[in-house]
């Protein structure tokens, strides 16, 4: 952001007092602040808000260096600047000042998935959206490696004329590196530099040095790349979820860090440039209030412009209440596994074959070597002892994976250990020549190793298995709701593939180090809600292409009400973080996203800008706090309501309160089917609750007709104070649509639930 000046126009202070303030401010420590302003009170003497903000700063500061960092004008009205505590106090007296808060660091959350999601080139959402052609997705991330083949523009058409963005040149990044696929690239690091003035930026351009942004953006809309793999694992043709969508990268961080003010600048510019969807796989730690969180503020402004923001839920699961980005006006995405597994095969000398887990990157076979099991070696805690072993060692330690570096630093030919904890493999890192096999085989393997006269084994790596069950299941790392910033809206909204996802990578960052050898690849396998978010973003882009008239709320509604709640065994989706118990909506939201069903949801729950303002008005926020989000002081708070038209329901009760709770929700559904339709309510009530629906039948005569219904939760009390859940489905009579919404009853003290 920047600034301007017409000294003394708005700060009526004695000149001698200003002078003393100036002198002390030069000596005092400065911090970066994000400042929200009421743009409507800008004096007419100024030609622009940028000039006005600069004038304000000039009037309260006397310094030889420019402290103005960014000017915001799309998703936020205001600026960021380096200020002393004293200067901040003077700023607060300026006309138009709303609020200010310190800049904060942020954190980033990581191709078979199109097949797993049943995307088909001949039917469904892909052809209906022309594979996302001309939909523009703005990615807020760590940058991009434009030479990766995922960003080639083969088969792409002319850039839409509505695009206002640019390809910004910088260090090792020429503007000619953008093309018909990667149509925009901008770099935002002024806020981070302001907070760390002595730092040397490792790459002062949009070029990605972390790999995160390259991975997420290629997942969203990467072009077709034949022969992609991770050292032979997951081999095939890589492509993004929306392979004909346009990508614009807004780099807001690197391995050195991310600043709140830079995220705001990136989102502000993305909206101004004309993107259709924003994807952001990062969050502010410790969940600041919604009026100080840049993703909250930026996504509200984007929503107002008709842009859906898709965000990651975070990787702090499986505890409840750990979720990030739980704002009502964006889409919050959790993570799950898919039906693909990477591994190796252990063949014992007696002919027994056992499939296990491994992603050891070396293409090799550990062939017909002695199988060793003894107490001296079974702990596998000494690289010296392991190096002396001339065979495949059995490690009787279920935590072997977590100290695999001991094995990697030895010269042992191979390792076998036993584990059923699939979560340990979610990182996709495996730097030792070993394989984990299910614990059910332990007795047979040990019996053979101990009792056979000459036990041997062979290990074959670089194997990929599909069709594994159960899938999908919620990943244990995926953060859970309720949302700490606003628990009255059920979050996350949905979940999507986020475990062991193959996507593009940067070529100069080693993926794995084994001994003194580094391994590099143009593709990497990562896990995290950083990986699930771009899947949902890509699907949102496809829906925007198929239904350009749909609002952000309509797109999110279609994805939620058509989400799958059953896995590939036909049973309720499980939660890995709770030992494969049935997943709660606090873990999976409405379910696992189903792109083709979302194309034709039957009914949608839509919401307007005023609906979200009514929600803000019900939150006990101050005038300035609401204005910080809405970017205006003239918002209408005449009808405050916490009951927004959302496709899910959550009722909270005080932990320890056994009195009956009754809560009624009003919902409006819009018929987006082909014509007349009738729907009947089908309710699965949460435990200890009674659900009432009025009316229980909805009749529509025309497309785009709306109907209102009421849902009442009557919770009878439960001395266990646990989370209970059920669902409401509007089932089309004689038709195909089943419009499903989750229902949750949860203690307010969810950390004890």
XYZ file of C-alpha atoms in Angstrom:
753
model
C 0.000 0.000 0.000
C 1.056 3.560 -0.409
C 0.126 7.010 0.817
C -0.245 10.736 0.128
C -0.334 14.091 1.805
C -1.946 17.449 2.268
C -0.517 18.337 5.670
C -2.863 19.417 8.407
C -6.113 18.911 6.483
C -7.523 16.426 8.916
C -5.287 16.266 12.013
C -5.826 19.469 13.996
C -2.807 19.395 16.292
C -0.499 22.236 17.387
C 2.618 22.302 15.234
C 5.010 22.161 18.178
C 3.243 19.036 19.445
C 3.514 17.436 16.023
C 7.193 18.255 15.957
C 7.835 16.563 19.289
C 5.807 13.577 18.107
C 7.888 13.408 14.938
C 11.154 13.391 16.826
C 10.182 10.629 19.207
C 8.646 8.508 16.430
C 11.956 8.360 14.592
C 13.532 6.778 17.647
C 10.637 4.514 18.608
C 10.113 0.986 17.336
C 7.743 0.707 14.398
C 5.368 -2.147 13.696
C 3.305 -2.882 10.629
C -0.412 -2.138 11.055
C -3.394 -2.766 8.798
C -5.650 0.284 8.974
C -9.321 0.343 7.957
C -10.715 3.685 6.774
C -14.145 5.034 5.874
C -13.512 6.017 2.267
C -16.780 8.004 2.104
C -15.372 10.827 4.273
C -12.333 11.492 2.070
C -11.988 15.286 1.613
C -12.685 16.494 -1.917
C -9.264 18.178 -2.040
C -7.706 14.781 -2.699
C -7.741 13.213 -6.132
C -7.616 9.635 -4.799
C -7.886 7.669 -1.586
C -4.230 6.734 -2.029
C -3.283 10.416 -1.884
C -5.507 10.880 1.154
C -3.920 7.994 3.101
C -0.430 9.257 2.266
C -1.353 12.707 3.488
C -2.535 11.274 6.790
C 0.723 9.433 7.278
C 2.815 12.445 6.311
C 1.012 14.553 8.900
C 1.766 12.225 11.818
C 5.233 11.046 10.812
C 8.598 12.665 10.310
C 10.928 10.067 8.910
C 13.333 9.779 6.031
C 11.947 6.468 4.834
C 8.597 5.555 3.342
C 6.495 3.720 5.928
C 3.454 3.305 3.656
C 3.305 -0.332 2.498
C 0.009 -1.036 0.697
C -3.181 0.750 -0.250
C -6.279 -1.476 -0.313
C -9.364 -0.574 -2.304
C -11.280 -3.698 -3.343
C -11.905 -6.121 -0.495
C -10.903 -3.533 2.113
C -10.699 0.265 2.251
C -7.524 1.369 3.955
C -3.793 0.837 4.014
C -0.928 -0.790 5.847
C 2.012 1.137 7.240
C 4.837 1.042 9.755
C 3.731 2.990 12.827
C 4.957 3.675 16.318
C 2.529 3.336 19.218
C 2.354 7.134 19.437
C 1.669 7.546 15.720
C -1.079 4.973 15.954
C -2.776 6.985 18.680
C -2.659 10.123 16.515
C -3.982 8.150 13.565
C -6.985 7.048 15.598
C -8.027 10.717 15.863
C -8.074 11.155 12.077
C -11.472 11.581 10.361
C -12.449 8.352 8.625
C -10.434 6.060 10.904
C -12.277 2.826 11.705
C -9.819 0.380 13.225
C -6.220 -0.839 13.085
C -4.424 -3.994 14.133
C -0.933 -5.403 14.041
C 0.218 -7.397 11.053
C 0.479 -11.119 11.784
C 2.209 -14.114 10.292
C 0.184 -16.753 8.464
C 0.809 -20.427 7.762
C 0.291 -22.608 4.691
C -1.863 -25.700 5.076
C -0.366 -29.438 0.613
C -3.511 -37.937 -10.257
C -5.827 -40.066 -9.746
C -8.211 -37.652 -8.054
C -10.253 -36.720 -11.168
C -10.953 -40.431 -11.627
C -11.705 -40.866 -7.927
C -14.150 -37.955 -8.196
C -15.770 -39.640 -11.240
C -15.005 -36.747 -13.575
C -15.666 -38.086 -17.063
C -14.734 -36.425 -20.369
C -17.934 -37.675 -22.013
C -20.615 -36.852 -19.440
C -21.258 -34.826 -16.313
C -19.521 -31.694 -15.083
C -16.424 -31.785 -17.285
C -18.173 -31.481 -20.656
C -20.984 -29.323 -19.199
C -18.394 -26.714 -18.183
C -16.119 -27.350 -21.171
C -13.514 -28.408 -18.593
C -13.647 -24.991 -16.929
C -12.723 -23.045 -20.056
C -12.300 -19.304 -19.489
C -13.030 -19.488 -15.755
C -10.252 -17.563 -13.992
C -8.972 -18.886 -10.662
C -6.842 -16.619 -8.498
C -4.480 -18.622 -6.295
C -3.184 -16.969 -3.109
C -0.054 -18.948 -2.313
C 3.746 -19.207 -2.429
C 4.172 -18.567 -6.144
C 4.474 -20.759 -9.211
C 7.129 -22.503 -11.294
C 5.873 -21.456 -14.743
C 8.119 -23.810 -16.729
C 6.462 -26.877 -15.214
C 4.542 -28.658 -18.011
C 1.320 -28.375 -16.012
C 1.294 -24.682 -16.930
C 1.798 -25.053 -20.668
C -1.000 -23.521 -22.730
C -1.505 -26.244 -25.321
C -5.160 -26.249 -26.395
C -6.007 -23.017 -24.578
C -8.025 -20.309 -26.311
C -7.644 -16.526 -26.225
C -7.599 -14.889 -22.784
C -11.033 -13.479 -21.838
C -11.269 -9.749 -22.537
C -12.578 -9.081 -19.024
C -9.190 -9.973 -17.532
C -7.474 -6.916 -16.031
C -4.437 -8.581 -14.483
C -0.809 -8.634 -15.499
C 2.296 -10.798 -15.466
C 4.742 -9.011 -13.213
C 8.446 -9.362 -13.998
C 10.904 -9.923 -11.166
C 13.882 -11.926 -10.026
C 14.285 -14.932 -12.358
C 10.747 -14.319 -13.619
C 10.202 -12.760 -17.031
C 6.731 -11.543 -17.961
C 6.923 -13.714 -21.081
C 6.676 -16.784 -18.823
C 2.931 -16.206 -18.547
C 0.760 -17.607 -21.330
C -2.802 -18.604 -22.145
C -2.912 -20.933 -19.090
C -0.970 -18.933 -16.504
C -2.418 -15.526 -17.344
C -1.307 -13.554 -14.300
C 1.509 -13.442 -11.770
C 2.024 -10.885 -9.005
C 4.295 -10.784 -5.971
C 3.348 -9.315 -2.570
C 5.996 -9.192 0.158
C 6.161 -5.547 1.246
C 4.421 -6.317 4.530
C 6.795 -9.151 5.383
C 9.817 -7.012 4.505
C 8.481 -4.154 6.638
C 8.244 -6.476 9.634
C 11.715 -7.926 8.900
C 13.686 -4.980 7.470
C 17.057 -6.751 7.624
C 15.947 -9.868 5.781
C 17.159 -10.792 2.310
C 14.265 -12.177 0.277
C 15.300 -15.456 -1.315
C 13.243 -14.874 -4.476
C 11.817 -11.416 -5.061
C 9.322 -12.429 -7.725
C 6.361 -14.727 -8.255
C 8.686 -17.699 -8.775
C 7.954 -20.440 -6.233
C 10.825 -21.560 -4.015
C 8.655 -23.504 -1.587
C 6.680 -25.712 -3.990
C 3.366 -25.237 -2.200
C 1.858 -22.812 -4.717
C 3.001 -24.851 -7.711
C 1.361 -27.936 -6.194
C -1.973 -26.265 -5.351
C -2.340 -24.336 -8.610
C -1.611 -27.375 -10.773
C -4.186 -29.326 -8.760
C -6.805 -26.690 -9.533
C -6.209 -26.201 -13.226
C -3.023 -27.836 -14.441
C -2.889 -28.826 -18.113
C -2.534 -32.443 -19.229
C 0.922 -33.950 -18.617
C 1.567 -37.474 -19.830
C 4.019 -39.723 -18.057
C 3.773 -37.976 -14.703
C 4.786 -39.887 -11.578
C 6.585 -39.703 -8.265
C 9.605 -41.929 -8.930
C 7.317 -44.497 -10.528
C 4.489 -44.175 -7.997
C 1.095 -42.811 -9.173
C 2.194 -43.013 -12.810
C -0.187 -41.717 -15.466
C -1.482 -38.517 -17.019
C -1.598 -35.629 -14.574
C -4.230 -32.925 -14.976
C -5.982 -30.427 -12.782
C -9.595 -30.637 -11.720
C -10.461 -27.824 -14.175
C -7.832 -28.419 -16.891
C -9.051 -25.628 -19.177
C -9.402 -22.977 -16.484
C -7.075 -19.968 -16.392
C -4.705 -19.528 -13.464
C -3.438 -16.329 -11.876
C -0.875 -16.584 -9.077
C -0.728 -14.044 -6.271
C 2.407 -14.835 -4.305
C 2.010 -13.731 -0.700
C 4.651 -15.807 1.054
C 7.639 -18.084 0.820
C 9.685 -20.408 2.995
C 10.735 -17.284 4.901
C 7.210 -16.440 6.031
C 3.821 -14.938 5.243
C 2.366 -11.641 6.470
C -1.285 -10.748 6.982
C -0.941 -7.475 5.071
C 0.472 -9.286 2.030
C -2.438 -11.755 2.003
C -4.853 -8.820 2.037
C -2.973 -7.156 -0.808
C -3.069 -10.357 -2.860
C -6.794 -10.900 -2.352
C -7.528 -7.229 -2.987
C -5.653 -7.364 -6.297
C -7.186 -10.692 -7.350
C -10.684 -9.247 -7.044
C -9.654 -6.089 -8.900
C -8.074 -8.170 -11.683
C -11.329 -10.000 -12.364
C -10.902 -13.567 -11.105
C -13.980 -15.799 -10.806
C -12.780 -18.053 -7.979
C -10.155 -17.504 -5.272
C -8.320 -20.467 -3.759
C -6.324 -19.957 -0.574
C -4.630 -22.825 1.247
C -3.399 -20.923 4.272
C -4.714 -19.373 7.459
C -3.855 -17.053 10.324
C -2.840 -19.073 13.414
C -4.858 -18.715 16.615
C -7.950 -17.495 14.731
C -8.063 -13.711 15.165
C -11.521 -12.066 15.227
C -13.375 -12.003 11.924
C -12.896 -8.234 11.618
C -9.089 -8.609 11.838
C -8.547 -11.737 9.784
C -7.460 -10.906 6.210
C -9.031 -14.048 4.782
C -12.339 -13.173 6.446
C -12.216 -9.596 5.207
C -10.925 -10.481 1.753
C -13.457 -13.244 1.214
C -16.344 -10.980 2.266
C -15.289 -8.421 -0.324
C -14.880 -11.144 -2.922
C -18.333 -12.559 -2.122
C -19.818 -9.102 -2.619
C -18.306 -9.096 -6.130
C -19.729 -12.553 -6.904
C -16.439 -14.416 -6.350
C -16.394 -17.638 -4.331
C -13.425 -18.088 -1.986
C -12.381 -21.673 -1.277
C -10.166 -22.140 1.789
C -8.446 -24.905 3.724
C -9.737 -25.961 7.141
C -6.275 -26.506 8.636
C -4.180 -29.470 9.719
C -4.692 -29.462 13.492
C -7.108 -32.407 13.766
C -8.511 -34.604 15.063
C -9.500 -32.454 18.056
C -12.758 -30.513 17.892
C -12.734 -26.744 17.558
C -9.374 -26.687 15.755
C -10.706 -25.371 12.453
C -9.360 -22.313 10.594
C -11.195 -20.120 8.080
C -14.607 -20.832 9.569
C -16.258 -17.748 8.073
C -19.876 -17.941 6.865
C -19.185 -16.189 3.528
C -16.531 -18.570 2.184
C -16.204 -22.331 1.636
C -14.161 -24.244 4.211
C -12.703 -27.546 3.024
C -11.524 -30.520 5.076
C -9.365 -33.381 3.829
C -9.766 -37.102 3.277
C -8.010 -40.038 1.712
C -8.771 -41.665 -1.618
C -8.796 -45.203 -2.957
C -5.122 -45.172 -3.918
C -2.255 -46.621 -1.946
C 1.472 -46.666 -2.531
C 3.546 -49.544 -1.388
C 5.758 -52.477 -1.823
C 5.311 -56.218 -1.824
C 7.104 -58.426 0.667
C 7.567 -61.986 -0.585
C 8.750 -64.459 2.021
C 10.899 -67.434 1.091
C 7.926 -69.723 1.762
C 5.989 -68.017 -1.070
C 3.769 -65.789 1.075
C 3.093 -62.356 -0.546
C 2.173 -59.389 1.671
C 1.205 -55.944 0.401
C 2.523 -53.116 2.533
C 3.057 -49.362 2.561
C 6.145 -47.687 1.140
C 6.987 -44.719 -0.992
C 10.731 -45.284 -1.072
C 11.784 -43.337 -4.180
C 14.568 -45.592 -5.393
C 13.518 -47.946 -8.186
C 14.951 -51.157 -6.848
C 14.270 -54.702 -5.696
C 15.748 -56.058 -2.489
C 15.998 -59.573 -3.833
C 16.139 -62.863 -1.931
C 18.137 -61.771 1.108
C 18.260 -63.320 4.595
C 15.327 -62.302 6.814
C 16.707 -61.280 10.211
C 14.846 -61.025 13.495
C 16.623 -60.861 16.848
C 16.438 -58.755 19.992
C 19.682 -56.958 19.225
C 18.424 -55.552 15.934
C 14.645 -55.526 16.379
C 14.654 -52.081 18.015
C 16.232 -50.674 14.825
C 17.649 -47.816 16.911
C 21.301 -48.037 15.889
C 22.543 -47.227 12.398
C 25.862 -48.868 13.266
C 24.271 -52.217 14.165
C 21.937 -52.045 11.173
C 24.851 -51.395 8.813
C 26.408 -54.656 9.954
C 23.305 -56.633 9.042
C 23.577 -58.466 5.734
C 19.878 -58.913 5.083
C 16.342 -57.637 5.595
C 15.811 -56.714 9.244
C 12.443 -57.008 11.010
C 11.872 -54.001 13.294
C 9.525 -54.799 16.143
C 8.721 -51.145 16.763
C 5.407 -49.619 15.566
C 6.973 -46.131 15.715
C 9.713 -47.131 13.289
C 8.494 -44.702 10.637
C 9.070 -41.705 12.867
C 12.777 -42.425 13.323
C 13.410 -43.840 9.879
C 16.394 -41.486 9.581
C 18.348 -44.057 11.625
C 17.727 -46.630 8.911
C 18.406 -44.118 6.132
C 21.807 -43.407 7.671
C 22.713 -47.083 7.672
C 23.599 -49.416 4.837
C 21.083 -52.103 5.802
C 19.609 -53.592 2.580
C 15.980 -53.531 3.765
C 13.574 -53.074 6.684
C 10.159 -54.531 7.509
C 7.999 -53.159 10.305
C 4.367 -53.592 11.317
C 1.745 -50.860 11.575
C -1.961 -50.263 11.025
C -1.644 -46.529 11.609
C -2.214 -45.174 8.119
C -1.990 -41.605 9.372
C 1.757 -41.891 9.768
C 2.085 -42.090 5.994
C 0.055 -38.993 5.163
C 3.140 -36.846 4.800
C 4.270 -38.871 1.797
C 7.849 -38.940 3.056
C 9.696 -42.230 3.160
C 13.474 -41.970 3.018
C 14.504 -45.493 3.971
C 14.504 -48.785 2.137
C 11.633 -50.324 4.021
C 8.005 -51.346 3.968
C 5.266 -51.294 6.615
C 2.932 -54.283 6.587
C -0.356 -54.723 8.477
C -0.058 -55.976 12.049
C -2.280 -58.967 11.262
C 0.683 -60.523 9.425
C 3.109 -60.071 12.298
C 2.668 -63.528 13.839
C 3.106 -65.320 10.520
C 6.181 -63.292 9.539
C 7.895 -63.685 12.914
C 7.086 -67.399 13.020
C 8.712 -67.861 9.613
C 11.734 -65.703 10.503
C 12.392 -67.495 13.793
C 11.599 -71.101 12.909
C 12.640 -71.539 9.278
C 16.095 -72.960 8.753
C 17.077 -70.311 6.210
C 14.452 -67.536 6.131
C 14.645 -65.121 3.204
C 12.561 -62.303 1.774
C 12.261 -60.055 -1.269
C 10.903 -56.478 -1.305
C 9.598 -54.827 -4.479
C 9.049 -51.051 -4.311
C 7.399 -48.497 -6.635
C 3.955 -50.064 -6.640
C 0.605 -48.254 -6.842
C -2.715 -49.806 -5.865
C -6.163 -48.372 -6.611
C -9.607 -49.397 -5.437
C -8.520 -49.654 -1.804
C -11.243 -49.547 0.853
C -12.690 -47.821 2.755
C -12.463 -44.542 0.875
C -13.015 -41.746 1.250
C -12.365 -41.373 4.972
C -11.652 -38.166 6.855
C -7.913 -37.718 7.427
C -6.863 -37.541 11.051
C -4.935 -34.291 10.479
C -7.936 -32.435 9.007
C -9.092 -29.726 11.438
C -12.540 -30.084 12.960
C -15.354 -27.703 13.768
C -17.125 -26.005 15.368
C -15.585 -22.814 14.046
C -13.813 -20.964 16.884
C -14.589 -17.585 15.286
C -18.296 -18.249 14.678
C -19.615 -21.618 15.894
C -23.241 -20.914 14.881
C -22.505 -21.952 11.286
C -21.529 -25.585 10.795
C -17.973 -25.904 9.501
C -16.230 -27.381 7.590
C -18.611 -27.242 4.646
C -17.295 -30.295 2.794
C -14.202 -32.422 2.486
C -12.208 -33.442 -0.569
C -9.133 -35.533 -1.465
C -6.208 -34.270 0.589
C -4.016 -37.261 1.441
C -1.124 -38.350 -0.776
C -2.028 -36.079 -3.693
C 0.272 -36.057 -6.721
C 0.758 -32.640 -8.337
C 3.447 -30.459 -9.872
C 6.581 -29.440 -8.016
C 9.580 -27.184 -8.350
C 12.727 -28.783 -9.825
C 15.369 -27.256 -7.546
C 14.022 -28.330 -4.148
C 14.936 -31.894 -3.160
C 11.899 -34.002 -2.385
C 13.816 -36.613 -0.464
C 17.322 -37.021 0.919
C 18.655 -40.543 1.319
C 22.118 -40.679 2.743
C 24.188 -38.143 0.819
C 21.904 -38.264 -2.231
C 19.127 -35.753 -2.968
C 16.124 -36.748 -5.075
C 14.390 -34.250 -7.379
C 11.166 -34.521 -9.352
C 8.739 -32.363 -11.319
C 5.910 -33.929 -9.295
C 5.472 -34.475 -5.586
C 3.055 -36.312 -3.305
C 1.758 -34.194 -0.427
C -0.980 -34.359 2.186
C -2.948 -31.633 3.924
C -6.050 -29.498 3.658
C -3.796 -27.397 1.411
C -4.312 -30.213 -1.077
C -8.073 -30.685 -0.521
C -8.854 -26.976 -0.908
C -7.639 -26.773 -4.556
C -9.745 -29.826 -5.434
C -12.817 -27.968 -4.182
C -11.631 -24.782 -5.904
C -11.328 -26.630 -9.201
C -14.820 -28.074 -8.832
C -16.168 -24.608 -7.996
C -14.509 -23.333 -11.189
C -16.213 -26.067 -13.206
C -19.580 -25.175 -11.670
C -18.995 -21.507 -12.418
C -18.312 -22.460 -16.027
C -21.473 -24.557 -16.229
C -23.641 -22.083 -14.270
C -22.125 -18.595 -14.690
C -25.243 -17.048 -13.151
C -24.801 -18.839 -9.811
C -23.690 -16.811 -6.793
C -20.881 -17.977 -4.463
C -23.534 -19.184 -1.995
C -25.321 -21.136 -4.723
C -22.115 -22.874 -5.827
C -21.250 -23.805 -2.243
C -24.812 -25.006 -1.650
C -24.730 -27.263 -4.710
C -21.471 -28.816 -3.551
C -22.745 -29.336 -0.010
C -26.232 -30.725 -0.624
C -25.006 -33.286 -3.168
C -21.939 -34.426 -1.202
C -21.472 -38.145 -0.582
C -22.008 -39.490 2.923
C -21.264 -43.121 2.018
C -17.856 -44.559 1.149
C -16.919 -47.113 -1.516
C -18.135 -49.947 0.696
C -21.644 -48.443 0.760
C -21.357 -47.591 4.468
C -21.240 -44.216 6.266
C -17.958 -42.382 5.760
C -15.472 -43.065 8.547
C -13.107 -40.809 10.473
C -9.511 -42.048 10.653
C -8.914 -39.683 13.578
C -11.488 -41.510 15.721
C -10.312 -45.043 14.888
C -12.644 -45.328 11.908
C -15.841 -44.481 13.737
C -18.585 -42.853 11.647
C -17.492 -39.337 10.718
C -19.317 -36.414 12.281
C -20.221 -33.345 10.194
C -17.769 -31.501 12.441
C -15.104 -33.551 10.655
C -16.509 -33.965 7.162
C -19.074 -31.170 6.833
C -21.895 -32.158 4.501
C -19.767 -34.997 3.113
C -17.278 -35.761 0.359
C -17.666 -33.531 -2.678
C -19.374 -35.132 -5.697
C -18.742 -32.930 -8.774
C -21.205 -34.505 -11.187
C -24.076 -34.436 -8.699
C -23.311 -30.787 -7.882
C -23.925 -29.903 -11.524
C -27.652 -30.608 -11.024
C -28.501 -30.228 -7.304
C -32.269 -29.779 -7.706
C -32.549 -27.130 -4.977
C -30.083 -24.527 -3.749
C -29.783 -22.399 -0.622
C -28.801 -18.929 -1.781
C -27.802 -15.877 0.260
C -27.426 -12.207 -0.610
C -24.972 -9.583 0.570
C -27.653 -8.164 2.870
C -28.164 -11.605 4.418
C -24.508 -11.660 5.430
C -24.739 -8.090 6.730
C -27.753 -9.111 8.821
C -25.596 -11.910 10.219
C -22.803 -9.465 11.091
C -25.345 -7.210 12.770
C -26.335 -10.083 15.071
C -22.750 -10.767 16.232
C -22.479 -8.075 18.913
C -19.785 -6.258 16.925
C -19.086 -2.550 17.111
C -19.899 -0.131 14.309
C -16.225 0.107 13.371
C -15.759 -3.658 13.400
C -18.673 -4.223 11.026
C -17.491 -1.372 8.799
C -14.050 -2.982 8.628
C -15.620 -5.981 6.926
C -18.322 -4.298 4.844
C -16.079 -1.355 3.775
C -18.890 1.092 4.432
C -20.437 2.851 7.413
C -23.867 3.027 5.762
C -24.737 -0.651 6.069
C -28.312 -1.586 7.014
C -28.659 -3.231 10.430
C -32.438 -2.880 10.659
C -32.998 -6.677 10.498
C -30.189 -8.443 12.374
C -30.373 -12.228 12.162
C -28.023 -15.054 13.059
C -30.152 -17.442 10.998
C -28.621 -17.125 7.546
C -29.878 -19.283 4.668
C -27.211 -21.976 5.011
C -27.451 -25.615 3.805
C -26.598 -27.035 7.231
C -27.795 -26.767 10.831
C -25.979 -26.610 14.167
C -27.433 -26.060 17.628
C -25.149 -25.386 20.592
C -25.848 -26.005 24.247
C -23.879 -25.206 27.372
C -21.741 -28.059 28.620
C -23.396 -29.265 31.805
C -26.848 -27.941 30.925
C -29.394 -30.789 30.795
C -32.385 -28.541 30.164
C -34.228 -28.925 26.900
C -32.878 -26.822 24.073
C -35.173 -25.652 21.277
C -33.920 -23.816 18.214
C -35.804 -22.982 15.017
C -34.200 -22.263 11.642
C -35.828 -20.593 8.647
C -34.627 -21.719 5.227
C -35.453 -20.712 1.658
C -34.739 -23.103 -1.196
C -34.727 -22.277 -4.908
C -35.739 -24.790 -7.531
C -32.925 -24.994 -10.112
C -34.314 -28.114 -11.736
C -35.897 -28.159 -15.170
C -39.435 -27.321 -14.082
C -42.212 -28.370 -11.724
C -41.146 -30.630 -8.870
C -42.334 -31.900 -5.502
C -40.062 -32.727 -2.554
C -40.730 -34.553 0.704
C -38.696 -34.225 3.907
C -36.774 -37.225 5.201
C -35.252 -36.684 8.648
C -32.640 -38.611 10.617
C -32.728 -37.001 14.071
C -29.570 -36.631 16.176
C -29.477 -38.710 19.336
C -31.619 -37.255 22.156
C -33.238 -34.782 19.753
C -36.594 -34.330 18.066
C -36.642 -32.666 14.642
C -39.751 -30.923 13.352
C -40.112 -29.759 9.707
C -42.839 -27.372 8.578
C -44.036 -27.870 5.942
C -42.834 -31.402 5.319
C -43.586 -31.173 1.607
C -42.467 -28.531 -0.918
C -44.111 -28.057 -4.307
C -42.620 -25.998 -7.139
C -44.439 -25.083 -10.318
C -41.576 -23.383 -12.110
C -37.810 -23.223 -12.347
C -36.247 -20.600 -10.007
C -39.338 -20.586 -7.799
C -38.590 -20.373 -4.069
C -40.202 -22.027 -1.049
C -39.695 -21.453 2.678
C -39.600 -24.074 5.413
C -38.765 -24.184 9.125
C -36.681 -26.746 10.972
C -36.833 -26.995 14.771
C -34.327 -28.925 16.863
C -35.619 -29.965 20.285
C -32.697 -31.350 22.240
C -33.728 -33.386 25.289
C -30.375 -33.312 27.081
C -27.572 -35.858 27.381
C -25.504 -36.309 30.520
C -22.535 -37.399 28.383
C -22.374 -33.950 26.734
C -21.341 -35.381 23.404
C -21.753 -34.263 19.814
C -24.743 -35.860 18.077
C -25.710 -35.535 14.450
C -28.321 -36.438 11.865
C -29.610 -35.073 8.569
C -32.476 -33.565 6.614
C -33.004 -34.715 3.030
C -35.471 -33.189 0.608
C -36.238 -36.125 -1.673
C -37.794 -35.408 -5.056
C -41.028 -37.353 -5.566
C -40.647 -39.403 -8.729
C -37.358 -37.684 -9.504
C -33.622 -38.111 -8.999
C -32.740 -35.277 -6.644
C -31.857 -35.789 -2.996
C -30.972 -32.465 -1.355
C -29.228 -33.336 1.905
C -28.171 -31.157 4.837
C -26.319 -32.223 8.015
C -27.754 -31.478 11.471
C -25.445 -31.199 14.507
C -26.103 -30.717 18.206
C -22.918 -29.856 20.080
C -21.810 -28.522 23.452
C -20.467 -24.974 23.397
C -17.473 -26.377 25.283
C -16.608 -28.526 22.291
C -13.060 -29.091 23.491
C -14.596 -31.424 26.072
C -17.037 -33.057 23.675
